[in-house]
Short mmCIF file of C-alpha atoms in Angstrom, two decimals:
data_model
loop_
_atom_site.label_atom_id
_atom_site.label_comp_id
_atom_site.label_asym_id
_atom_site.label_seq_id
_atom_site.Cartn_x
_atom_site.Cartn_y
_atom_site.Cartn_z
CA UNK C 1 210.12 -73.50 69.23
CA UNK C 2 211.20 -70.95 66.97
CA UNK C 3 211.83 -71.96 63.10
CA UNK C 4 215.38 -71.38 61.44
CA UNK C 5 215.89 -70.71 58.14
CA UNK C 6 216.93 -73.99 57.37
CA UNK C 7 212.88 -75.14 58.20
CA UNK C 8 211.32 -73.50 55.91
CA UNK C 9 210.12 -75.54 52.70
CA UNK C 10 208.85 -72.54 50.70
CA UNK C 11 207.86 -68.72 50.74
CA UNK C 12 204.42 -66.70 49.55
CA UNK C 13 204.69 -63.59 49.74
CA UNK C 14 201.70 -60.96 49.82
CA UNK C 15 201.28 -57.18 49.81
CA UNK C 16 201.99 -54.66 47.69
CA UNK C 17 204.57 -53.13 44.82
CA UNK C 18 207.44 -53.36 47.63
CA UNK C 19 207.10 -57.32 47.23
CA UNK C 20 205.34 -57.54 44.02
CA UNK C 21 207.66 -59.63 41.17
CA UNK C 22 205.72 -58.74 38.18
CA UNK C 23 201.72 -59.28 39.33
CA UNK C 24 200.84 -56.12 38.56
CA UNK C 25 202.94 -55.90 35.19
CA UNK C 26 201.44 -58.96 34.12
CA UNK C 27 197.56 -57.72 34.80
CA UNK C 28 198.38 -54.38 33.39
CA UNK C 29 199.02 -56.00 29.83
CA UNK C 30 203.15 -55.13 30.52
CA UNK C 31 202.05 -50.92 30.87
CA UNK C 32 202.75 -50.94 34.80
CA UNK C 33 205.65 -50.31 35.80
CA UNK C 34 207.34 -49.27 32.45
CA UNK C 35 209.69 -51.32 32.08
CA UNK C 36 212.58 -50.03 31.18
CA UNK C 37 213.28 -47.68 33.22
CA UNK C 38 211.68 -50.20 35.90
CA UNK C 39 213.32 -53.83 35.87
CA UNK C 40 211.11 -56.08 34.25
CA UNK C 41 208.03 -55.29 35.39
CA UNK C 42 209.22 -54.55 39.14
CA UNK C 43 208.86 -51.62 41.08
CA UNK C 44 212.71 -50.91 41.08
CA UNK C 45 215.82 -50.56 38.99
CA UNK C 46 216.28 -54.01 39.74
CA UNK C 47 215.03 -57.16 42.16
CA UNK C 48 212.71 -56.58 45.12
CA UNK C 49 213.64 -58.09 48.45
CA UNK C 50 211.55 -61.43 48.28
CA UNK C 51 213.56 -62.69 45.63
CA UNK C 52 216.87 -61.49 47.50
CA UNK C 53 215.49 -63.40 50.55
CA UNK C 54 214.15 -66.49 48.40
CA UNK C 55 217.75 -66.96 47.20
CA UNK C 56 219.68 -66.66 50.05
CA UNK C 57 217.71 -69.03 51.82
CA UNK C 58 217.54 -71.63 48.72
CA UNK C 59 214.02 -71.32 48.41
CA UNK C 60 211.33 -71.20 45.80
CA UNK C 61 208.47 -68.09 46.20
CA UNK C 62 205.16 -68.05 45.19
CA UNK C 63 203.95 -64.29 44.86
CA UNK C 64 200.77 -63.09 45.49
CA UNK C 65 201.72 -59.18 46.14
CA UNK C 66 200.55 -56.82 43.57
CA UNK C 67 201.14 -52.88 43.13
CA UNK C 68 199.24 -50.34 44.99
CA UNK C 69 197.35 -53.16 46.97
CA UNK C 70 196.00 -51.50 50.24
CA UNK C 71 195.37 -53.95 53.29
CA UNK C 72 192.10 -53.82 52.54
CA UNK C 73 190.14 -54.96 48.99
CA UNK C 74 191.02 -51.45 48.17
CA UNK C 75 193.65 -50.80 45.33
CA UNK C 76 195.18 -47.78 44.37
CA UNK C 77 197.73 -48.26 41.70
CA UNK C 78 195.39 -47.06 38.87
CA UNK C 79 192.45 -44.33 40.05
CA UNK C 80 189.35 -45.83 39.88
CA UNK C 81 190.67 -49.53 39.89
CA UNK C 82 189.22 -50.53 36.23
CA UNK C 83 190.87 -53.54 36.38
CA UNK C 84 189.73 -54.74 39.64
CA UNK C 85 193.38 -55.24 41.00
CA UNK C 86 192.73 -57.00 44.43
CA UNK C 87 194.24 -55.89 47.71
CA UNK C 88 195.14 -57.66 50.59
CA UNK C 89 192.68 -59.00 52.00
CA UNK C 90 191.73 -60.60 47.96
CA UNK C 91 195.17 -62.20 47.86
CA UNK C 92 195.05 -63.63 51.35
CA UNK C 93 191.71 -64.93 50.70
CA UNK C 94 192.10 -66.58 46.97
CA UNK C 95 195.25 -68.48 48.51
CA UNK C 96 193.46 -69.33 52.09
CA UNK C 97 190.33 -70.59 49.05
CA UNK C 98 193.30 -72.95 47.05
CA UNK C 99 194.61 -74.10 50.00
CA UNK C 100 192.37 -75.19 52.82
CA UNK C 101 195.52 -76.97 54.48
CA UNK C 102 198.87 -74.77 53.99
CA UNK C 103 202.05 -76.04 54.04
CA UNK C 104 202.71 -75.43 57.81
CA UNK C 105 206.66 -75.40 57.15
CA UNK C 106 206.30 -72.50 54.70
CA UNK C 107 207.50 -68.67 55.13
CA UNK C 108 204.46 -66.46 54.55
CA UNK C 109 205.03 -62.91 53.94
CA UNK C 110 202.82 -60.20 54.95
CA UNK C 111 203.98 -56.37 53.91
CA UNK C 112 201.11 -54.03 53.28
CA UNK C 113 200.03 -50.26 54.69
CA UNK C 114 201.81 -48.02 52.45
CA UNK C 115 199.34 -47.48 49.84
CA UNK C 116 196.10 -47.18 52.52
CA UNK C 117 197.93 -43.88 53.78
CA UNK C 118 199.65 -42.84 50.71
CA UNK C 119 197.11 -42.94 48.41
CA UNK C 120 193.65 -44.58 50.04
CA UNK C 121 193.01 -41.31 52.13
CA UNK C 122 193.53 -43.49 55.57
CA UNK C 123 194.06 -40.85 58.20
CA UNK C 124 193.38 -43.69 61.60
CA UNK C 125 195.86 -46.38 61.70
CA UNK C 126 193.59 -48.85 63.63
CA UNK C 127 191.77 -49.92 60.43
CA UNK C 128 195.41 -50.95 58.25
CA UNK C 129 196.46 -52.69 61.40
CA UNK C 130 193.34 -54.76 61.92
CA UNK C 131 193.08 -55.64 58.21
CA UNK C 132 197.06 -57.00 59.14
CA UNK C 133 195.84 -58.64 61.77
CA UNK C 134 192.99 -60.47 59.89
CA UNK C 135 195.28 -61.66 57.31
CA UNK C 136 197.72 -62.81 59.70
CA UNK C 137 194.78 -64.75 61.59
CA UNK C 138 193.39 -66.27 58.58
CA UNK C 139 196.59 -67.70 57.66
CA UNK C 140 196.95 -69.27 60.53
CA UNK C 141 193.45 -70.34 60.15
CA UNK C 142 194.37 -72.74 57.47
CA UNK C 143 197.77 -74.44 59.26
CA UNK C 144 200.24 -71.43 58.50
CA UNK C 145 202.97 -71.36 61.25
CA UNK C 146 205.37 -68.89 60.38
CA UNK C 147 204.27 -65.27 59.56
CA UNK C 148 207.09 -62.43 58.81
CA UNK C 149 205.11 -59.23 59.04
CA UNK C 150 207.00 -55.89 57.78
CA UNK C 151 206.30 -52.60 59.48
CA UNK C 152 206.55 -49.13 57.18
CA UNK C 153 209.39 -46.75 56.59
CA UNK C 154 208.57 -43.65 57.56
CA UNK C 155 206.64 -42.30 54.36
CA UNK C 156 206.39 -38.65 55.57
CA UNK C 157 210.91 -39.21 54.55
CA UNK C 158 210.08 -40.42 51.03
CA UNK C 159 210.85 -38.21 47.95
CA UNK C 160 207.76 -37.73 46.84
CA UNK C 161 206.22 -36.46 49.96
CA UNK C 162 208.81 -35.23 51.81
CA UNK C 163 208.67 -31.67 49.85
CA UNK C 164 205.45 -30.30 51.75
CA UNK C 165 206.17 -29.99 55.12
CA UNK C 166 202.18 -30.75 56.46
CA UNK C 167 202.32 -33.44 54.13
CA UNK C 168 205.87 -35.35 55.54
CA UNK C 169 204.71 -34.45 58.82
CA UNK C 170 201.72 -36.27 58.89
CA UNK C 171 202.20 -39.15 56.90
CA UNK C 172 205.24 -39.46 59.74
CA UNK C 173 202.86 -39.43 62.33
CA UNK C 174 200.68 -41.78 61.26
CA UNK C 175 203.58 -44.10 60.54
CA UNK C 176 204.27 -43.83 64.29
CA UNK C 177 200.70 -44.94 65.02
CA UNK C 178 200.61 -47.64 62.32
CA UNK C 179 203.80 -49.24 63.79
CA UNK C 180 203.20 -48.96 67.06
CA UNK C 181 199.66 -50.50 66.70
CA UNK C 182 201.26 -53.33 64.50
CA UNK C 183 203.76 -54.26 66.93
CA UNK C 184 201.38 -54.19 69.80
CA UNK C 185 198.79 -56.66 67.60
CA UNK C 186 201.76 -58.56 66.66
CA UNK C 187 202.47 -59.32 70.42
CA UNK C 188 198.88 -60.48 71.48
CA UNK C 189 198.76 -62.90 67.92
CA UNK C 190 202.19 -64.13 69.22
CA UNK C 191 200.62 -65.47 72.07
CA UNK C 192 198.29 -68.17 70.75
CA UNK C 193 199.63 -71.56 70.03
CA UNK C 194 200.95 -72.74 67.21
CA UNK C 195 202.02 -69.44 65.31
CA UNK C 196 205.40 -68.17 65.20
CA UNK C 197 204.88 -64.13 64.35
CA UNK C 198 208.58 -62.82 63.06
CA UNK C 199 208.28 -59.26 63.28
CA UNK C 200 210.93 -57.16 60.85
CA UNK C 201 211.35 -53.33 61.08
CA UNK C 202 212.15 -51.60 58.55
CA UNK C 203 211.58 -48.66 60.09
CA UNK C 204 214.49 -48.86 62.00
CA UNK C 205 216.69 -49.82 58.89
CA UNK C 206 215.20 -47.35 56.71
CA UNK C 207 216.11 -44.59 59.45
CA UNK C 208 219.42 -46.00 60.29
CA UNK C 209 220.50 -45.70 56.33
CA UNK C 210 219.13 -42.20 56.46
CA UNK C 211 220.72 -40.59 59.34
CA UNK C 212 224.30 -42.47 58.54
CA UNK C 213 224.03 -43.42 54.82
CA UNK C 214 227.35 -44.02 54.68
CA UNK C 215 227.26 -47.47 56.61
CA UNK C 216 225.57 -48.52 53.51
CA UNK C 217 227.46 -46.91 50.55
CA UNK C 218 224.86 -44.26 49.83
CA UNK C 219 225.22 -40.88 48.80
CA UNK C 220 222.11 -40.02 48.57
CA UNK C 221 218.90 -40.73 50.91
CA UNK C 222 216.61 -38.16 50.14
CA UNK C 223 216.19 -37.71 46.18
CA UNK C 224 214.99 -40.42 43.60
CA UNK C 225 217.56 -42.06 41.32
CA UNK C 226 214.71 -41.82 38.67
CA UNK C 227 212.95 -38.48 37.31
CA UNK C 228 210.47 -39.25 35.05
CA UNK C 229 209.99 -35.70 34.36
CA UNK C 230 213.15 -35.02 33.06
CA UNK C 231 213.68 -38.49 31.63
CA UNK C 232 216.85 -39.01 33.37
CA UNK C 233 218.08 -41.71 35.72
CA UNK C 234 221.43 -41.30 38.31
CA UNK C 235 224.52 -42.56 37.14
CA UNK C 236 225.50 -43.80 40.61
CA UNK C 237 222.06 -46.15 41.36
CA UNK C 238 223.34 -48.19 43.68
CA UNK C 239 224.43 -44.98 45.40
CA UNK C 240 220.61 -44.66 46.27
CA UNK C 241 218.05 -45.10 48.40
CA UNK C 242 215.03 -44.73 46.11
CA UNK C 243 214.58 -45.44 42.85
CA UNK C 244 211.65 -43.20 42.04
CA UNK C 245 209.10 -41.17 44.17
CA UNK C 246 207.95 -44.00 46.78
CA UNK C 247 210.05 -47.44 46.25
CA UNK C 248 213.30 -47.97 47.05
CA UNK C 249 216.51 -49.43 44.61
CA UNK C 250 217.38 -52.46 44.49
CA UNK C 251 220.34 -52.16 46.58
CA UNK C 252 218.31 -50.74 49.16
CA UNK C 253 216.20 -53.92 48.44
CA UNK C 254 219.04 -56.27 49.63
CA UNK C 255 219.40 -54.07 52.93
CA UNK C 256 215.63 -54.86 53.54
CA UNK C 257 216.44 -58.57 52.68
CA UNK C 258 219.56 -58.81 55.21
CA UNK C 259 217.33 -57.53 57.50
CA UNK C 260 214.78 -60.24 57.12
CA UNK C 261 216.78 -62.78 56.53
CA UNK C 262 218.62 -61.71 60.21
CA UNK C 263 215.38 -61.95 61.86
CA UNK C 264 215.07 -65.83 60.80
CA UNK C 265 218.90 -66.07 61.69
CA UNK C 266 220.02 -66.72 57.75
CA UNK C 267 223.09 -66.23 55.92
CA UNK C 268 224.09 -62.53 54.09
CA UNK C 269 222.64 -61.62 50.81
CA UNK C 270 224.79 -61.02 48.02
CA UNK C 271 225.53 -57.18 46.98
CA UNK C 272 223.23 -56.71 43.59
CA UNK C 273 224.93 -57.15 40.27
CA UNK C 274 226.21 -54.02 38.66
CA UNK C 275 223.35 -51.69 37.14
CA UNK C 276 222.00 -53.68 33.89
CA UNK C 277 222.92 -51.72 30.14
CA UNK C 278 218.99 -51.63 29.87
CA UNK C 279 218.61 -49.16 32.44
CA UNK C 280 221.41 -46.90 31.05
CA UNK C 281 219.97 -43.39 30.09
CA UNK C 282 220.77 -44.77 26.39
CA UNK C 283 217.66 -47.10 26.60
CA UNK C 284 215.31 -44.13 28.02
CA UNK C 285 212.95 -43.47 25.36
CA UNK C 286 210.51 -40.60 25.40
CA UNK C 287 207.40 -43.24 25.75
CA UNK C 288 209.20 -45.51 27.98
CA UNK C 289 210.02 -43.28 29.95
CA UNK C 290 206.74 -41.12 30.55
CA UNK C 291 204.47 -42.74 33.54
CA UNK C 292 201.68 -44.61 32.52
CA UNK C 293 198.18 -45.23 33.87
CA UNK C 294 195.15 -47.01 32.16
CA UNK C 295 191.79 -45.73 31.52
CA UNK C 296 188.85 -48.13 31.95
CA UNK C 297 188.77 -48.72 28.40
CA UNK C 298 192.62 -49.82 28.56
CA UNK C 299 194.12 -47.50 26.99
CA UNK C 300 196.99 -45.60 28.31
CA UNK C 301 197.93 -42.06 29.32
CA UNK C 302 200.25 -40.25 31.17
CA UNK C 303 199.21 -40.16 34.87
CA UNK C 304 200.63 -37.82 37.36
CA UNK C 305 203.49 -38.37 39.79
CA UNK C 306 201.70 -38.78 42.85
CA UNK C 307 200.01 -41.77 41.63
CA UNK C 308 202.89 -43.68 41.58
CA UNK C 309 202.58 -47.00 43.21
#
């Protein structure tokens, strides 16, 4: 028997900056993201689509997703990886470690990949989609029932790699593969007893909002709200689909959410609250505004664009 929304007792969430609340922010001694321009300590101009989900549905979250986590123990969000920032399969594993016996009427999130193509050189899908796998299986390993597992927007469309045509072309392709795979593995795990796998594509929301953006009060679908170059940030945020180079806004945020919360057959989510005076160009300050990275000894410098996670 399927579960509802209304069966679910809790949520953990795990995966990367596209769920991540503030984990990375936190182990980053409050450098990454710089917030402001980024919404305290999140990976948009605002809230990411766990906490949409968590409050439609009434629910508290527990968050294990971190920035630039790969599906692997690989992560990418500062070169190098000084600060031993775990991936995937290190979150999956230190809750699986606490909790021998999970809470079998919990909501456990799974949405990683991104950052294995983007940024950890992956070039064959079938590795990202087994480490999915894994983690799916060893949740289910220790009593977890229901498993919502996200598939990737097409990151060959994304602002900071849709410029180079090679580039967006294959990072689209092997979006394709990874997908495909992950929906094929999520098929065969859907078959063994006493799992309910709830599948939610965002590739087909991501793609919808690009080809008619103005279903969801966009203007604009292909550029990022924020340029940290120029130290500037859109007017019109909510009038976006990304906020920066590789995540989306907020309000694209609560798209993802409706979509997920659909999929479990919940209520609507809320349109986000008007942009916050923090995130006005007024509060943009030279230093707050230039991107950040941290050398092994902890200091920080400006790191380029493309290492955005």
């Amino acid at each position: 028997m399927k579960a509802t929304a209304a069966s679910f007792s809790t949520i953990y969430a795990f995966g990367d900056s596209l769920s991540d609340t503030g984990n990375a922010f936190k182990a980053t001694a409050s450098q990454l993201p710089p917030s402001p321009p980024y919404f305290e300590g999140r990976f948009s101009n605002g809230p990411v689509w766990v906490e949409y989900l968590a409050k439609a549905l009434g629910l508290n979250q527990t968050n294990f997703a971190i920035g630039g986590a790969n599906t692997d123990s690989n992560n990418t969000l500062i070169p190098g990886n000084p600060l031993n920032l775990p991936g995937l399969e290190q979150q999956i594993k230190n809750f699986t470690t606490a909790n021998p016996t999970a809470d079998k009427d919990g909501l456990y999130i799974v949405w990683a990949g991104a950052n294995d193509y983007l940024a950890g050189g992956v070039t064959n899908p079938t590795q990202p989609v087994t480490n999915l796998a894994n983690a799916v299986t060893s949740l289910a390993n220790v009593g977890a029932k229901n498993i919502m597992v996200v598939n990737l927007p097409d990151l060959g469309k994304l602002p900071g790699t849709s410029s180079n045509s090679q580039t967006s072309a294959g990072l689209s392709t092997l979006t394709g593969f990874h997908n495909s795979g992950l929906n094929t593995t999520l098929t065969a795990l859907s078959q063994q007893p006493g799992i309910n796998i709830i599948p939610v594509d965002i590739n087909s929301l991501f793609s919808r909002a690009t080809a008619t953006k103005e279903e969801f009060g966009f203007t604009n679908v292909t550029d990022s709200c924020l340029n940290l170059a120029a130290q500037t940030i859109c007017p019109n945020q909510n009038e976006y689909l990304f906020w920066d180079a590789i995540h989306p806004t907020t309000r694209a945020h609560s798209f993802i959410a409706e979509t997920a919360l659909a999929a479990v057959g919940g209520k609507s989510i809320p349109e986000p609250s008007a942009v916050l005076g923090m995130l006005a160009l007024g509060a943009l300050g030279a230093a707050g505004m230039r991107k950040r990275k941290l050398t092994p000894a902890g200091q920080v410098v400006e790191a380029e664009p493309s290492r955005m996670r």
